[in-house]
Coordinates of C-alpha atoms in Angstrom, one line a residue:
X109 CA 49.1 46.4 50.9
X110 CA 50.1 47.5 53.5
X111 CA 47.9 45.0 55.4
X112 CA 48.0 47.6 58.2
X113 CA 46.7 50.3 55.8
X114 CA 43.9 48.0 54.6
X115 CA 43.0 47.1 58.2
X116 CA 42.8 50.8 59.2
X117 CA 41.2 52.0 55.9
X118 CA 38.4 49.5 55.6
X119 CA 35.5 50.1 58.1
X120 CA 33.4 47.0 58.3
X121 CA 29.9 47.8 59.6
X122 CA 28.1 45.3 61.8
X123 CA 25.8 43.1 60.1
X124 CA 22.0 43.4 59.9
X125 CA 21.2 47.0 59.2
X126 CA 24.6 47.9 57.5
X127 CA 24.5 44.8 55.4
X128 CA 28.2 44.4 55.0
X129 CA 28.8 48.0 53.8
X130 CA 32.4 49.0 53.9
X131 CA 34.5 52.0 52.7
X132 CA 38.1 52.2 51.9
X133 CA 40.4 55.2 51.1
X134 CA 43.5 54.9 48.9
X135 CA 45.6 57.7 47.3
X136 CA 43.1 59.9 45.4
X137 CA 40.4 57.2 45.5
X138 CA 37.4 56.2 47.7
X139 CA 35.8 52.8 47.3
X140 CA 32.3 51.8 48.5
X141 CA 31.6 48.1 48.8
X142 CA 28.2 46.6 49.3
X143 CA 26.4 43.3 48.8
X144 CA 24.2 42.6 45.8
X145 CA 22.0 39.6 44.8
X146 CA 22.9 36.4 46.6
X147 CA 26.7 36.6 46.9
X148 CA 27.9 39.4 44.6
X149 CA 29.7 42.5 45.7
X150 CA 29.0 45.9 44.2
X151 CA 31.6 48.6 44.1
X152 CA 31.7 52.3 43.6
X153 CA 35.0 53.9 42.6
X154 CA 35.2 57.6 43.3
X155 CA 37.9 60.0 42.1
X156 CA 38.4 62.5 44.9
X157 CA 39.9 65.2 42.6
X158 CA 37.1 65.4 40.0
X159 CA 34.1 63.6 41.5
X160 CA 34.0 61.1 38.7
X161 CA 32.4 57.9 40.0
X162 CA 32.2 54.5 38.4
X163 CA 30.2 51.4 39.3
X164 CA 32.4 48.3 38.8
X165 CA 29.8 46.0 37.2
X166 CA 26.1 46.3 37.8
X167 CA 24.8 43.2 39.5
X168 CA 21.8 45.0 41.1
X169 CA 20.6 48.5 40.6
X170 CA 19.0 49.4 43.9
X171 CA 22.1 48.8 46.1
X172 CA 24.1 50.9 43.6
X173 CA 21.7 53.8 43.8
X174 CA 21.5 53.5 47.6
X175 CA 25.3 53.7 47.9
X176 CA 25.4 56.7 45.5
X177 CA 22.8 58.5 47.6
X178 CA 24.5 57.6 50.9
X179 CA 27.8 59.1 49.7
X180 CA 26.3 62.0 47.7
X181 CA 28.1 60.9 44.5
X182 CA 26.8 61.1 40.9
X183 CA 27.4 58.1 38.7
X184 CA 29.5 59.0 35.7
X185 CA 30.7 55.6 34.4
X186 CA 30.0 51.8 34.5
X187 CA 33.1 49.6 34.1
X188 CA 32.1 46.1 33.1
X189 CA 34.5 43.2 33.6
X190 CA 32.5 40.8 31.5
X191 CA 29.1 40.1 30.0
X192 CA 27.4 37.8 32.5
X193 CA 24.1 39.1 33.7
X194 CA 25.1 39.4 37.3
X195 CA 27.8 41.8 36.1
X196 CA 26.1 43.8 33.4
X197 CA 22.4 43.3 34.0
X198 CA 21.9 46.7 35.6
X199 CA 23.6 48.7 32.8
X200 CA 20.5 49.8 30.8
X201 CA 18.6 51.0 33.9
X202 CA 21.6 52.9 35.3
X203 CA 22.2 54.6 31.9
X204 CA 18.5 55.5 31.7
X205 CA 18.5 56.9 35.3
X206 CA 21.9 58.7 35.3
X207 CA 23.2 59.1 31.7
X208 CA 26.4 57.4 32.7
X209 CA 29.0 56.1 30.2
X210 CA 29.6 52.3 29.9
X211 CA 33.1 51.0 29.5
X212 CA 33.3 47.3 28.6
X213 CA 35.7 44.8 27.1
X214 CA 35.7 45.1 23.3
X215 CA 35.4 41.3 22.8
X216 CA 32.1 41.3 24.7
X217 CA 30.7 44.7 23.8
X218 CA 28.0 43.3 21.5
X219 CA 26.8 40.9 24.2
X220 CA 26.7 43.7 26.8
X221 CA 25.1 46.3 24.6
X222 CA 25.0 50.1 24.9
X223 CA 28.7 50.4 25.3
X224 CA 30.2 53.9 25.1
X225 CA 33.9 52.8 25.1
X226 CA 35.2 49.4 24.2
X227 CA 38.6 48.6 25.8
X228 CA 41.2 45.9 25.4
X229 CA 44.0 44.5 27.5
X230 CA 47.1 46.6 27.4
X231 CA 45.1 49.9 27.1
X232 CA 44.7 52.6 29.6
X233 CA 42.1 55.3 30.1
X234 CA 41.3 58.1 32.4
X235 CA 38.5 58.1 35.0
X236 CA 38.5 61.7 36.1
X237 CA 42.1 62.2 37.2
X238 CA 42.7 58.5 37.7
X239 CA 44.7 56.3 35.4
X240 CA 43.0 52.9 34.8
X241 CA 44.9 50.1 33.1
X242 CA 43.0 47.3 31.4
X243 CA 44.2 43.8 31.9
X244 CA 43.2 40.8 29.7
X245 CA 42.1 38.2 32.1
X246 CA 40.1 36.0 29.8
X247 CA 39.2 32.4 30.8
X248 CA 36.0 32.7 32.8
X249 CA 34.7 34.4 29.7
X250 CA 36.7 34.9 26.6
X251 CA 36.9 38.7 26.8
X252 CA 37.0 39.2 30.6
X253 CA 39.1 42.2 31.7
X254 CA 40.3 43.5 35.0
X255 CA 40.8 47.2 35.9
X256 CA 44.0 48.2 37.7
X257 CA 44.6 51.6 39.2
X258 CA 48.4 51.6 39.6
X259 CA 48.6 54.9 41.5
X260 CA 46.1 53.7 44.1
X261 CA 47.4 50.2 44.2
X262 CA 44.0 48.5 43.7
X263 CA 42.6 46.2 41.0
X264 CA 39.0 45.1 40.3
X265 CA 39.3 41.5 39.0
X266 CA 35.6 40.4 38.5
X267 CA 35.4 36.7 38.3
X268 CA 38.9 36.0 37.0
X269 CA 40.3 35.6 40.6
X270 CA 38.6 35.1 43.9
X271 CA 39.9 35.0 47.4
X272 CA 41.5 31.5 47.5
X273 CA 40.0 30.7 44.1
X274 CA 39.4 31.6 40.5
X275 CA 36.4 31.7 38.2
X276 CA 35.0 28.6 36.5
X277 CA 36.0 28.3 32.8
X278 CA 32.7 28.9 31.1
X279 CA 34.2 29.9 27.7
X280 CA 38.0 29.9 27.8
X281 CA 40.7 27.3 28.2
X282 CA 42.9 26.4 31.1
X283 CA 45.9 27.8 29.2
X284 CA 44.1 31.1 28.7
X285 CA 43.0 31.3 32.3
X286 CA 46.4 30.3 33.6
X287 CA 48.0 33.0 31.5
X288 CA 45.5 35.5 32.8
X289 CA 46.3 34.7 36.4
X290 CA 50.0 35.1 35.7
X291 CA 49.2 38.6 34.5
X292 CA 47.5 39.4 37.8
X293 CA 50.3 37.7 39.7
X294 CA 52.8 40.1 38.0
X295 CA 51.2 43.2 39.7
X296 CA 52.8 44.7 42.7
X297 CA 52.4 42.3 45.7
X298 CA 50.8 45.0 47.8
X299 CA 47.9 45.4 45.2
X300 CA 44.5 45.3 46.9
X301 CA 42.2 42.9 45.0
X302 CA 38.5 43.4 44.8
X303 CA 36.7 40.3 43.4
X304 CA 33.0 40.1 42.6
X305 CA 31.7 37.3 44.9
X306 CA 31.8 36.0 48.4
X307 CA 33.0 32.5 47.7
X308 CA 35.8 32.4 50.2
X309 CA 34.5 29.7 52.6
X310 CA 33.9 27.2 49.9
X311 CA 37.3 28.1 48.3
X312 CA 39.0 27.7 51.7
X313 CA 37.7 24.1 52.0
X314 CA 39.2 23.3 48.6
X315 CA 42.5 25.0 49.3
X316 CA 42.9 23.1 52.6
X317 CA 42.3 19.9 50.8
X318 CA 44.9 20.4 48.1
X319 CA 47.6 22.0 50.3
X320 CA 47.1 21.0 53.9
X321 CA 50.6 21.7 54.9
X322 CA 50.4 25.4 54.0
X323 CA 50.9 27.3 57.3
X324 CA 49.9 30.7 55.8
X325 CA 46.7 29.1 54.7
X326 CA 46.0 27.6 58.1
X327 CA 46.3 31.1 59.7
X328 CA 44.2 32.8 57.0
X329 CA 41.6 30.1 57.3
X330 CA 40.9 30.9 60.9
X331 CA 40.6 34.6 60.1
X332 CA 38.1 33.9 57.3
X333 CA 36.0 31.7 59.5
X334 CA 35.7 34.4 62.2
X335 CA 34.7 37.0 59.6
X336 CA 32.0 34.9 58.1
X337 CA 30.7 33.8 61.5
X338 CA 30.0 37.4 62.1
X339 CA 28.5 38.0 58.7
X340 CA 31.5 40.1 57.5
X341 CA 33.1 40.1 54.1
X342 CA 36.4 38.4 53.4
X343 CA 36.9 40.7 50.4
X344 CA 39.1 42.6 49.5
X345 CA 42.3 40.6 49.6
X346 CA 45.8 41.4 48.5
X347 CA 48.0 39.8 45.9
X348 CA 50.6 39.0 48.5
X349 CA 48.1 37.0 50.5
X350 CA 46.7 35.2 47.5
X351 CA 50.2 34.2 46.3
X352 CA 50.8 32.6 49.7
X353 CA 47.4 30.8 50.0
X354 CA 45.5 30.6 46.7
X355 CA 46.1 27.2 45.1
X356 CA 45.4 28.5 41.6
X357 CA 48.4 30.9 42.1
X358 CA 50.5 28.1 43.7
X359 CA 50.8 25.6 40.9
X360 CA 54.6 25.4 41.5
X361 CA 54.3 24.8 45.2
X362 CA 56.3 21.7 46.3
X363 CA 53.8 21.1 49.2
X364 CA 50.8 21.1 46.8
X365 CA 52.5 18.9 44.2
X366 CA 53.7 16.4 46.8
X367 CA 50.3 16.2 48.4
X368 CA 48.6 15.6 45.1
X369 CA 51.2 13.3 43.7
X370 CA 52.2 15.6 40.9
X371 CA 55.8 15.4 39.6
X372 CA 58.1 18.3 39.8
X373 CA 58.5 18.4 36.0
X374 CA 54.7 18.7 35.2
X375 CA 54.0 22.1 33.7
X376 CA 52.3 24.7 35.8
X377 CA 49.5 25.1 33.3
X378 CA 48.8 21.4 33.5
X379 CA 48.7 21.6 37.3
X380 CA 46.3 24.5 37.0
X381 CA 44.0 22.5 34.6
X382 CA 44.1 19.6 37.1
X383 CA 43.1 21.9 40.0
X384 CA 40.3 23.5 38.0
X385 CA 38.9 20.1 37.2
X386 CA 39.1 19.0 40.8
X387 CA 37.4 22.2 42.0
X388 CA 34.6 21.8 39.4
X389 CA 34.0 18.3 40.6
X390 CA 34.1 19.1 44.3

């Protein structure tokens, strides 16, 4: 980012009535963020030039419809990151109500159902005037994808990567998930990352435990605690911030390895697998 740009672009409304609603503007794009279910975030992605509007996953229908009404937008697409119910469970009702098209990972299209366009990592498609690149980020589920808008500098990463964490490996292997995170890590450092859950406080506790000497993490931790104390979201993040503080992107960190007693010659993928096992057991 442009952390200054994010700070000025994102308007975080005060808690109770606004319920964590926020808006952000990037080149050619407007994004609405709102809470769904217990700890999910819903997103609307709006192309300013054409009016095309996509819901990134469909965790809960009512908040999506409310956000559309609030902004005066018409839903044209759903972009699913993976097949889990808290990401695709609202598809059928939204298609019935709006006639929108469903874009979903090809490897999970049968599980999701009603898919208009099946996409694979390495492909690109147009959402109105916007270019959307599809990234293979399997691991949490086998066919999980992320959606990267290179011109806007934003990526929707679902459950592949969280603020200070990553998704549990329900279907994939550690090697697959590690390779997926390396694809995300190769994006421009200023990329703004929108993940699907507010898990940051729990992830912070784990990150502090495995890399207590990380000064950037110490500073970020204080900011996170202040946001959550006021009921405000810690999402989105940026790739630059995650590279400095997220242990699952820091498998080569000498500080982390020394603290955990991991030798310098242990492969990054094995360190990742060890961290994932530790987090699962925490």
